[in-house]
Structures are given as C-alpha cells and as structure tokens.
Amino acid sequence: MPEFLKLKKSNCKNCYKCIRHCPVKSIKFSGDQAHIVSNECILCGQCFVVCPQNAKEIANDVEKVKVMLAGDEPVVVSLAPSFIANYDGIGIEEMEKALKKLGFHSVEETAIGATIVKTQYEEILKSKRQNILISSCCHSVNLLIQKYFPHVLKYLANVKSPMQAHALDIKKRIPNAKVVFIGPCVAKKDEADHYVGIVDAVLTYEELTNWLKEQNINLEKGTKYEEKSKARLFPTTGGILKTMEQNVAGYTYLAIDGVENCIAALKDIENGVLTNCFIEMSSCVGSCIGGPVMEKYHRSPIRDYCSVVNYAGDKDFDVEMLDEFSVSKNFEYIVRKLETPSEDEIRSILRQMGKMRPSDELNCGSCGYDTCREKAIAISQGKAAISMCLPFLKERAENFYKNIMDNTPDGILVLNEDLEGKNIKEVVKIIREKGIIIPEDSDLTKAVQDYNNWNYQREEILNCAMYRIIERGGNRIGPKRAFLFAKEFGRDISIPMMYAIDYSDPGLRLFINEYIKAGGSKDLECLVGYFSKVSKDEPLEKVSIQKLLLMLPNNTTSFYTEEEKKLHQRLIRTLVNRGIK
C-alpha cells in the first residue's frame, strides 16, 4: 500500500495520542517517532484527525491532476455528495462553475453512482443469494474486513463503490474521459490506486479549497432543489438504507457507523449472532459527513446532516444501469505480515514490563493500548517499546533512586571550596560544568550513570504526566492544572500556557498574570480555541501574550477553585510519595 498517510517526523512528540485513537493499532514507535504500519492500516484517518502536533499529512495529488488537465482528454469531476455539508450553501451548479475555471470539462455528483450501487444491492437481496449482505461503499470498512475479518469476506457485497460506479458511467458516456473524485476521505486515494483504470485521481476537500484559493476563485452561494436526487442521502448514517426499498421479507436492515461499532458487529457475525440482514457500514461516525478531511472550521454533525437531507430529493436519479459484470468487484484477503507471538513470548515480555502476575496488569491505557497483553504483543512485533509503559517508568525511576542511595560507596565524599558536602545531583552538575574526566570503571562513574538514568526516567514521567493533565482536563481546567504541575516540578510553563487561550474564560487574564509572575515570556505565541476545534485541519488563530494583555480586561475572578487546588495537592502528594519529586 503506497503511503497516503505520511508522518512529518520533526513534528512528532511521542505523545502516543495516535495509537490511543487508532482502532486497529496500526502504528509503531521507533526512534521516538510514530510510524504508520501500512500493511495493517485501514486508512480511517483517525490518527490524522487527533494528532495535536499535525505530524500526520495526507498525500497531495493536485500536481497529478494539473498534469491531466494539461492533456487533451476531458477531465471530469465526480463530486462526493457530502460536498453540500463541507461547502455550506453551495450547490452542484455553483461548484461546477468554479471547477470549470480550474480547467475541468464538467462536474457530476457521485450520487449518480450511488444510485447504481443501491439498485444492485436491492437485486442481490431480492435474489436471496446471501443471508447477510454488508455494504461495500466504504473502503476503510472493506480494508477492515479484508485484513482483520477474512471469514466475513463472503458477506461483503461484491459491488463497486459509488465512486467507481460513477467513474465507469462517466467513461461510458464521455469517450477518453479522465475521472477525478473529490471528497472527504483519505481511503479513496488507496481505492483508486489499487483498482487501476477506473478512477484516475482523488482529491480531498482540503486540496480543492487550497487550489481554489491559490487561483483566487471564489465559490458563489446558491442551491437548486432537484426531486430526482435521493441518493444525495448516501453520506449520512442510514443514508444508504433511506434510498433502498427495504421490502425483502425476512431481512433486517441495519446502519452502523464508527470503526469500533463495525468491529463489534463483525465479531457478532463471526460468532453467528447476526443473520438474515443487510448492514450499512461506515467507518466514520456520522458516515461520510464525519470524514477525516471534512475541513470545516467548526464541523457540526447536526447542521451537516440537515444540509444533506435538505438538499436531497425524494426520487432516484435517472441513470442507465451498468451490466452486472461491470459493477461487480472481488475482494481478496490481505495478509498482515506481523505474526502473533506465542503465549510464552507474551508472558516473557510481560515479566520484562514488571507484570509478574495478572493483578500487575493495570490495563491503564497510558501507552495507547487497551491492555498490557496487547502492548506485550506489540512489543514482540517491534511496534512498541517497554518504555512506553508509564507504571513501568515510574517503578524504574524509583529503583534507580533506591540503587543510588543503597549502593553508592561510603568512601565517595565530594566537597566544595568551603568544605560543604554535595549530593549526587550537584556532583553531576560539577562534572558537566568542569569537564571532569573520571575512570569508566570507578564507583563514582557508576553512581553518576545511575543518577543520569534515574533522572532521564523521571523527566519522561513528568513530561508525560503534564501532557496527560492538559489532554484529560481539557479546555480551561487542563492547562491551569498543568501550569501548577509545571511550576511544582520545574517543567516548561510555556507549554500549558500555549493551550490555555479561551476568550470566554473569565479567569484568563489572571492566568496570564500568574504566568508572567512565574517568569513567562510575553512574546510566547499561543493557540486560540485549541480544545474547541473539531476538524483536524482547522487553522487556529495565534496570539502573543503581549497582545492578550492589551486585549483582556482586568478582573477579580478566582484563578483556581478550592476543588482544583485540592486535586492539585493530591497529585503532588502522590508523586512525592512515589519518589518522583
């Protein structure tokens, strides 16, 4: 699988948020960087959406399309029906006007292909060839079944996706045409690449928007209702079902969205729990209008759903059906290369992680894996490291500290010029400052190395704890608690400050005053509304502390509530008792 989701290595901060949100854990960590395991990835795009450092990027095909436009063949756009939600109040006629200015021959709705596909689903159900039929519109769902549920492949509808069906329909009507699909989905890039000769290129809404801006082309508002456009409902949860007749006796019609829910349903099918049903499956919550590249600044599922429903008609598009052979599609099992370790290997790794008994397996999820056992399997497969375990790091730090105290020879005595004793931390500082060389096999070298190891583990724990406080607290609470934590443990106070800017927060001015009082820089650039953003690519405003001081009025709102102070003190006591401070 080509790399349609890529990593910007310089941006990755090893926070493990991507692995926590990846439904199939197709991410490995090496060299303090996250890497997507393409052989296991289903291209749902969750890692792209949740990455706080914008370390994931989607392959850009604009240049490829520009080359096509420079040729002699007509290039036609197949526009996904979710466009009406992404480009609010802009109908297909207005989209075609703008896209023709870029050089496209014409623009059609992918919903035309959706009409062909849903009709084929109805024919399969009427024939009762399959007691379970799963929609094959969503390429991420198809990959999920192909890679993780091969026994369910026989239930996956052997029908091309609306994108592919529409592309074939276009090429049938317009000789020598090239087809470019535009939509909210990264997985469609892989589908077009894998099934050669049907769709020639795929662009996301983000790529299209940037291209239009580059060419100074503005989209004009305006929509036109068409009665024969029912398949425009496809990008919503249950949208496929709403276009179908649902009149085959003995069948139950279901709609499932979200990868986790799809996985649960597929397990039920494997176990024989579900039978005699048609299941519409979408990997994105809310279906395609919840796609990873819906690039609205504040995506609203309700508003987006209403935009689609209000734009859809009550009757089917007038389409000329493709023959059954042309619209059929075969799905093969995709073998994953990583092997599952034996039980003995798993137990051995768990012991290395300090999990000697089942009661030691906390399953806290801080590493990104749901259970310690899953983490051990990932370590065996080279996808994870033992050091990703927070309880393990804590125990290692405690052990390093204890070893230094227990094993440092009594004969080591370090004094300054005034014959004052120095602790091991000060010894290390002196050695570094003076460039002192000590024998590698000396007890002092061992003591210094032990201290360095302990200090490294301590730093990792504290940094991880600070980011977790920010993430879990969210909005106004997380950054403020993290700020107290940073001051208490000598962390960088600018980090929580960067995520704290919420103009509606009545205590923001006091927070900034606390930051300045603690030595913070007024030149710090902060992100505005970080926790309120929904779309991964929403551009956030940046504002300096200096500017904020001029903007915000002085107020007397309490900086921290008594409950927040108590929670903070409880955290401090816990870390002190565990030897971290």
XYZ file of C-alpha atoms in Angstrom:
581
model
C 0.000 0.000 0.000
C 1.507 3.367 -1.011
C 1.864 5.978 1.712
C -1.309 8.043 1.510
C -0.955 8.921 5.195
C 2.540 10.195 5.938
C 4.463 11.237 9.027
C 6.198 14.577 9.445
C 8.967 13.293 11.691
C 10.097 16.648 13.022
C 6.605 17.287 14.414
C 6.055 14.004 16.273
C 6.457 14.480 20.037
C 5.907 10.851 21.059
C 2.660 11.604 22.926
C 1.003 8.286 21.886
C -2.323 10.006 21.151
C -2.459 8.484 17.668
C -2.088 4.933 18.963
C -4.733 5.560 21.630
C -7.226 6.524 18.915
C -6.185 4.029 16.217
C -8.920 1.342 16.205
C -6.596 -1.347 14.813
C -3.327 -0.171 16.451
C -1.535 0.041 13.097
C 1.130 2.417 14.423
C 4.590 1.542 15.654
C 7.069 3.628 17.614
C 10.780 3.607 16.979
C 13.411 6.280 17.458
C 10.872 8.321 19.458
C 8.722 8.655 16.327
C 5.359 7.254 15.287
C 5.266 5.236 12.059
C 2.130 4.029 10.267
C 2.198 0.297 9.502
C 0.644 0.411 6.032
C 0.143 -3.348 5.914
C -2.237 -3.096 8.893
C -3.711 0.392 8.360
C -7.351 0.726 7.242
C -6.925 4.437 6.369
C -9.739 5.599 8.648
C -7.752 8.808 9.213
C -8.226 8.974 12.996
C -4.501 9.488 13.615
C -4.615 12.439 11.199
C -7.606 13.947 12.993
C -6.384 13.656 16.603
C -2.644 14.432 16.247
C -2.066 17.590 18.349
C 1.228 18.355 16.576
C -0.033 17.994 12.969
C 2.562 15.258 12.480
C 0.365 13.304 10.034
C -0.262 14.504 6.495
C -2.232 13.182 3.526
C -0.573 12.663 0.160
C -1.374 15.553 -2.182
C -2.460 14.778 -5.769
C -3.112 18.314 -7.042
C 0.003 18.336 -9.240
C -1.022 14.994 -10.745
C -4.447 16.443 -11.640
C -2.860 19.596 -13.116
C -0.841 17.376 -15.458
C -4.067 15.620 -16.531
C -5.734 18.966 -17.204
C -2.814 19.972 -19.420
C -3.534 16.967 -21.687
C -6.057 16.586 -24.489
C -8.521 14.238 -22.745
C -11.593 15.694 -20.995
C -11.199 15.567 -17.194
C -14.496 15.120 -15.333
C -15.070 15.589 -11.603
C -17.074 13.079 -9.603
C -18.058 15.147 -6.548
C -18.954 13.296 -3.348
C -22.462 14.092 -2.022
C -21.001 15.350 1.287
C -19.835 18.498 -0.566
C -23.043 20.303 0.402
C -22.048 19.933 4.077
C -18.435 20.958 3.548
C -19.255 23.931 1.299
C -22.275 25.348 3.106
C -24.992 26.697 0.843
C -23.147 25.929 -2.395
C -24.932 23.611 -4.826
C -23.650 21.454 -7.659
C -24.166 24.182 -10.303
C -22.011 26.660 -8.363
C -19.357 24.001 -7.723
C -19.243 23.243 -11.460
C -18.759 26.931 -12.326
C -15.760 27.182 -10.019
C -14.202 23.867 -11.070
C -14.525 24.682 -14.760
C -12.371 27.756 -14.084
C -9.653 25.327 -12.947
C -9.878 23.609 -16.338
C -12.223 20.666 -15.709
C -14.511 19.557 -18.515
C -17.569 19.076 -16.295
C -18.699 18.207 -12.764
C -21.147 15.470 -11.790
C -22.392 14.104 -8.492
C -21.052 10.786 -7.214
C -24.620 10.238 -6.023
C -25.380 9.107 -9.581
C -23.030 6.158 -8.993
C -24.662 5.655 -5.587
C -27.999 5.113 -7.338
C -26.422 2.361 -9.457
C -24.892 0.729 -6.370
C -28.020 0.777 -4.201
C -30.026 -0.737 -7.065
C -27.501 -3.559 -7.285
C -27.812 -4.136 -3.515
C -31.581 -4.436 -3.927
C -31.152 -7.026 -6.684
C -28.809 -9.146 -4.548
C -31.245 -9.080 -1.615
C -34.189 -9.990 -3.840
C -32.276 -12.989 -5.165
C -31.574 -14.084 -1.561
C -28.144 -15.328 -2.623
C -26.703 -14.161 0.714
C -28.312 -14.306 4.150
C -26.021 -11.457 5.271
C -25.016 -8.591 2.999
C -22.600 -5.844 4.064
C -22.390 -2.640 2.026
C -19.076 -2.149 0.217
C -19.229 1.635 -0.263
C -16.717 2.470 2.500
C -13.171 1.494 1.547
C -11.990 1.629 5.175
C -14.643 -0.922 6.141
C -13.595 -3.074 3.188
C -9.954 -2.938 4.338
C -11.026 -3.749 7.903
C -12.762 -6.911 6.717
C -10.023 -7.843 4.236
C -7.275 -7.552 6.852
C -8.906 -8.464 10.150
C -12.076 -10.454 9.405
C -11.340 -12.737 6.429
C -14.125 -15.149 7.455
C -16.650 -12.349 6.884
C -15.399 -11.548 3.354
C -18.084 -13.770 1.830
C -20.749 -11.394 3.213
C -19.186 -8.235 1.752
C -21.238 -7.120 -1.267
C -19.220 -7.785 -4.418
C -20.299 -4.423 -5.816
C -18.125 -1.476 -6.774
C -18.274 1.674 -4.675
C -20.357 4.682 -5.832
C -17.095 6.434 -6.769
C -16.095 3.563 -9.056
C -19.575 3.001 -10.497
C -19.876 6.681 -11.339
C -16.425 6.743 -12.935
C -17.366 3.814 -15.178
C -20.663 5.525 -16.051
C -18.809 8.745 -16.991
C -16.276 6.909 -19.161
C -19.107 5.044 -20.870
C -20.832 8.322 -21.795
C -17.783 10.542 -22.446
C -15.115 8.898 -24.650
C -11.491 9.067 -23.395
C -12.567 10.894 -20.226
C -10.367 11.032 -17.133
C -12.194 10.998 -13.775
C -11.124 12.851 -10.634
C -13.038 12.077 -7.452
C -13.258 14.835 -4.824
C -14.434 14.030 -1.299
C -13.698 13.891 2.461
C -11.903 10.548 2.545
C -8.231 9.547 2.521
C -9.099 5.862 1.932
C -10.486 6.685 -1.514
C -6.946 7.535 -2.643
C -5.956 3.934 -1.917
C -9.074 2.533 -3.581
C -8.357 4.483 -6.768
C -4.703 3.393 -6.721
C -5.465 -0.283 -6.082
C -8.207 -0.727 -8.687
C -6.325 0.642 -11.684
C -8.060 2.197 -14.671
C -11.339 3.269 -13.063
C -10.708 6.491 -11.109
C -7.669 8.418 -12.313
C -7.047 10.646 -9.265
C -8.545 11.565 -5.896
C -8.522 14.953 -4.192
C -9.735 15.853 -0.722
C -11.860 18.895 0.038
C -8.806 20.463 1.648
C -6.768 20.053 -1.538
C -9.593 21.554 -3.607
C -10.096 24.504 -1.248
C -6.396 25.365 -1.238
C -6.255 25.096 -5.017
C -9.231 27.440 -5.424
C -7.612 29.949 -3.059
C -4.345 29.688 -4.981
C -6.196 30.618 -8.174
C -8.304 33.331 -6.441
C -11.515 31.537 -7.394
C -14.469 32.215 -5.080
C -17.390 29.851 -4.616
C -20.764 31.524 -5.065
C -23.710 30.697 -2.808
C -26.776 29.055 -4.278
C -28.612 25.732 -4.290
C -31.268 24.286 -6.544
C -33.655 21.566 -5.405
C -34.000 18.531 -7.661
C -36.702 15.980 -6.972
C -34.718 13.170 -8.596
C -31.681 13.199 -6.293
C -32.491 10.823 -3.450
C -29.005 9.257 -3.432
C -27.629 12.532 -2.073
C -28.534 10.978 1.308
C -25.676 8.464 0.999
C -23.084 10.379 3.140
C -25.252 10.224 6.296
C -25.675 7.320 8.724
C -28.586 5.282 7.396
C -28.442 7.200 4.117
C -27.993 4.066 2.009
C -30.990 2.458 3.721
C -33.136 5.541 3.087
C -32.587 5.157 -0.664
C -33.417 1.440 -0.701
C -36.830 -0.228 -0.918
C -36.284 -2.423 2.198
C -39.136 -4.725 1.197
C -37.450 -8.141 1.064
C -39.234 -10.394 3.535
C -37.120 -11.932 6.286
C -34.311 -9.364 6.169
C -33.433 -6.825 8.844
C -31.894 -3.557 7.662
C -29.202 -2.046 9.915
C -26.942 1.022 9.799
C -23.663 1.038 11.790
C -21.081 3.818 11.935
C -17.705 4.156 13.664
C -14.905 1.577 13.369
C -15.377 0.300 16.924
C -19.070 -0.399 16.285
C -18.238 -2.044 12.960
C -15.686 -4.292 14.676
C -18.287 -5.311 17.286
C -20.808 -6.155 14.549
C -18.234 -8.152 12.549
C -17.381 -10.168 15.652
C -21.088 -10.898 16.120
C -21.275 -12.115 12.510
C -18.235 -14.358 13.073
C -19.913 -15.797 16.168
C -23.210 -16.407 14.387
C -25.151 -13.795 16.361
C -26.383 -11.910 13.266
C -28.148 -13.456 10.317
C -30.626 -12.520 7.561
C -29.736 -8.854 7.450
C -28.393 -6.062 5.285
C -25.830 -3.947 7.131
C -24.811 -0.477 6.003
C -21.321 0.058 7.466
C -19.360 3.322 7.649
C -16.011 3.688 9.372
C -16.650 7.350 10.251
C -19.072 8.339 12.971
C -21.903 10.072 11.173
C -20.811 8.382 7.923
C -19.051 10.444 5.221
C -20.068 13.835 6.630
C -17.850 12.849 9.583
C -14.923 12.029 7.282
C -11.341 12.834 8.313
C -10.952 15.588 5.745
C -14.218 17.432 6.250
C -12.306 20.665 6.674
C -14.912 22.943 8.218
C -13.654 25.239 10.947
C -16.314 24.069 13.399
C -17.897 20.944 11.968
C -21.418 20.443 13.276
C -22.840 16.921 12.782
C -26.429 18.102 13.165
C -26.053 21.033 10.788
C -24.151 18.917 8.269
C -26.823 16.213 8.400
C -29.551 18.797 7.825
C -27.625 20.296 4.892
C -27.501 16.886 3.188
C -31.121 15.945 3.932
C -32.498 19.298 2.792
C -30.533 19.080 -0.456
C -31.688 15.542 -1.295
C -34.782 14.817 -3.366
C -37.488 12.199 -2.932
C -36.857 10.138 -6.071
C -33.898 8.338 -7.640
C -31.628 9.936 -10.235
C -32.401 8.870 -13.784
C -29.486 6.549 -14.515
C -28.593 3.953 -17.106
C -27.637 0.849 -15.186
C -24.275 -0.806 -15.810
C -24.266 -4.514 -16.539
C -23.739 -6.795 -13.543
C -20.242 -7.797 -14.671
C -19.070 -4.172 -14.911
C -20.377 -3.244 -11.469
C -19.113 -6.388 -9.705
C -15.995 -6.296 -7.550
C -13.885 -9.012 -5.951
C -12.346 -8.600 -2.503
C -9.275 -10.621 -1.607
C -7.885 -11.404 1.821
C -4.967 -9.098 2.635
C -2.396 -10.968 4.689
C -0.809 -8.995 7.520
C 2.894 -9.706 7.838
C 3.263 -9.466 11.605
C 2.893 -12.770 13.408
C 1.241 -13.209 16.791
C 3.812 -14.295 19.412
C 3.402 -17.473 21.446
C 1.970 -17.419 24.953
C 5.441 -17.976 26.426
C 6.805 -14.998 24.484
C 3.946 -12.802 25.671
C 4.479 -13.823 29.308
C 8.209 -13.185 28.993
C 7.613 -9.628 27.751
C 5.040 -9.006 30.462
C 7.633 -10.014 33.053
C 10.111 -7.569 31.495
C 7.428 -4.917 31.937
C 7.194 -5.820 35.613
C 3.873 -7.674 35.167
C 4.630 -10.833 37.155
C 1.005 -11.617 37.997
C -2.347 -10.864 36.317
C -3.013 -8.364 39.127
C 0.040 -6.382 37.932
C -1.608 -5.823 34.549
C -3.245 -2.468 35.224
C -4.583 -2.016 31.661
C -4.393 1.751 32.253
C -4.121 2.594 28.535
C -1.486 5.315 29.025
C 0.702 3.659 26.362
C -2.162 3.707 23.832
C -3.018 0.001 24.011
C -6.191 -1.153 25.729
C -4.492 -3.901 27.719
C -0.994 -4.775 28.908
C -1.260 -8.008 26.937
C -1.909 -6.126 23.682
C 1.086 -3.945 24.495
C 3.266 -7.041 25.030
C 2.200 -8.424 21.642
C 3.044 -5.077 20.029
C 6.497 -5.134 21.658
C 7.109 -8.629 20.275
C 6.117 -7.401 16.811
C 8.502 -4.443 17.026
C 5.683 -1.880 17.134
C 6.149 -0.687 20.704
C 8.796 -0.308 23.380
C 8.698 -1.293 27.035
C 9.491 2.314 27.958
C 6.031 3.369 26.674
C 4.551 1.981 29.915
C 4.044 4.774 32.477
C 3.810 2.496 35.571
C 6.968 0.721 34.358
C 8.814 4.043 34.034
C 7.672 5.058 37.497
C 8.946 1.817 39.010
C 12.236 2.110 37.118
C 12.709 5.650 38.380
C 12.058 4.533 41.950
C 14.509 1.648 41.578
C 17.221 3.888 40.126
C 16.838 6.260 43.043
C 16.962 3.397 45.554
C 20.035 1.864 43.898
C 21.898 5.142 44.124
C 21.065 5.503 47.784
C 21.818 1.857 48.621
C 24.892 1.166 46.515
C 26.895 4.384 46.356
C 30.125 3.582 48.331
C 30.539 5.402 51.608
C 34.042 6.426 50.507
C 32.764 8.972 47.978
C 32.837 12.406 49.545
C 32.562 15.484 47.345
C 33.159 18.905 48.874
C 33.181 22.428 47.519
C 35.777 25.089 48.288
C 34.139 25.757 51.654
C 34.232 22.038 52.540
C 30.466 21.778 52.144
C 29.101 18.367 51.126
C 27.446 17.837 47.736
C 24.652 15.422 46.811
C 24.804 13.305 43.654
C 22.760 15.858 41.643
C 25.275 18.576 42.432
C 28.163 16.190 41.698
C 26.825 15.578 38.203
C 26.403 19.324 37.653
C 30.015 19.991 38.715
C 31.354 17.192 36.473
C 29.481 18.619 33.469
C 30.461 22.222 34.132
C 34.148 21.485 34.777
C 34.505 18.843 32.070
C 35.997 16.453 34.648
C 37.031 13.058 33.282
C 36.615 10.123 35.676
C 37.663 6.471 35.094
C 34.963 4.384 33.404
C 35.265 1.534 35.902
C 35.115 3.694 39.026
C 32.295 3.595 41.563
C 31.707 7.301 41.010
C 31.113 6.664 37.274
C 28.547 4.008 38.131
C 26.842 6.330 40.606
C 26.709 9.131 38.038
C 25.349 6.784 35.356
C 22.686 5.513 37.740
C 21.709 9.073 38.552
C 21.548 10.022 34.859
C 19.346 7.015 34.117
C 17.072 7.798 37.042
C 16.856 11.450 36.053
C 16.001 10.558 32.441
C 13.173 8.278 33.564
C 11.942 10.968 35.951
C 11.913 13.569 33.165
C 9.957 11.238 30.879
C 7.366 10.548 33.568
C 6.923 14.218 34.408
C 6.631 15.313 30.773
C 4.131 12.548 30.033
C 2.141 13.472 33.164
C 1.992 17.152 32.169
C 0.646 16.433 28.674
C -1.878 13.957 30.092
C -3.094 16.610 32.556
C -3.606 19.046 29.661
C -5.391 16.484 27.482
C -7.620 14.976 30.166
C -8.516 18.282 31.825
C -9.381 19.906 28.519
C -10.365 23.497 27.786
C -9.960 25.773 30.840
C -9.103 23.206 33.511
C -6.344 21.127 31.876
C -3.837 23.930 31.106
C -4.276 25.527 34.535
C -3.658 22.288 36.395
C -0.718 21.557 34.134
C 0.647 25.050 34.870
C 0.634 24.327 38.611
C 2.274 20.984 37.884
C 4.933 22.634 35.693
C 5.828 25.142 38.423
C 5.937 22.428 41.082
C 8.192 20.113 39.103
C 10.331 22.502 37.079
C 8.627 21.892 33.723
C 8.349 24.394 30.887
C 5.449 26.666 31.930
C 5.003 27.901 28.356
C 3.576 24.513 27.275
C 0.315 24.656 29.277
C 0.053 28.387 28.532
C 0.106 27.698 24.770
C -3.097 25.616 25.006
C -4.969 27.798 27.510
C -6.375 30.620 25.352
C -10.163 30.603 25.514
C -11.570 34.126 25.144
C -14.723 33.137 27.030
C -12.741 32.139 30.127
C -13.325 34.814 32.798
C -10.124 33.759 34.585
C -7.856 34.041 31.542
C -6.346 37.429 32.492
C -5.457 36.167 35.969
C -3.939 33.025 34.470
C -1.747 35.158 32.206
C -0.723 37.290 35.198
C 0.306 34.122 37.058
C 2.297 33.016 34.012
C 4.143 36.368 33.784
C 4.761 36.363 37.546
C 6.352 32.912 37.213
C 8.837 34.271 34.649
C 6.922 33.503 31.451
C 7.747 35.356 28.246
C 5.321 37.939 26.872
C 6.460 37.020 23.354
C 5.006 33.496 23.621
C 2.631 32.684 20.718
C -0.471 30.826 21.953
C -3.184 28.852 20.128
C -6.708 30.254 20.429
C -9.535 27.761 20.979
C -7.388 24.611 20.728
C -9.844 22.427 22.677
C -12.920 23.666 20.820
C -11.671 22.717 17.364
C -13.309 19.695 15.766
C -11.724 19.453 12.342
C -8.113 18.248 12.178
C -7.157 20.946 9.678
C -8.966 23.834 11.289
C -6.497 26.756 11.171
C -6.150 28.154 14.670
C -5.501 31.791 15.448
C -2.189 32.530 17.165
C -1.849 35.403 19.579
C 1.032 36.617 21.729
C 0.823 37.113 25.482
C 1.754 40.765 24.911
C -1.291 41.260 22.673
C -3.560 39.404 25.092
C -2.532 41.721 27.921
C -3.734 44.659 25.832
C -6.965 42.921 24.829
C -8.198 41.422 28.089
C -9.706 43.460 30.906
C -8.554 43.053 34.498
C -10.996 41.046 36.588
C -11.342 39.508 40.000
C -12.482 36.041 39.041
C -10.873 33.369 41.205
C -7.950 31.754 39.400
C -8.446 28.278 40.892
C -11.444 26.840 42.685
C -10.956 25.127 46.022
C -11.725 21.778 44.370
C -8.988 22.337 41.763
C -6.500 23.264 44.475
C -7.331 20.079 46.406
C -6.960 17.944 43.266
C -3.602 19.538 42.550
C -2.315 18.957 46.082
C -3.472 15.327 45.908
C -1.473 14.856 42.681
C 1.620 16.440 44.258
C 1.368 14.201 47.333
C 1.022 11.102 45.142
C 4.127 11.922 43.105
C 6.135 12.857 46.209
C 5.182 9.598 47.929
C 6.310 7.662 44.869
C 9.699 9.355 44.846
C 9.163 11.247 41.592
C 9.684 14.675 43.153
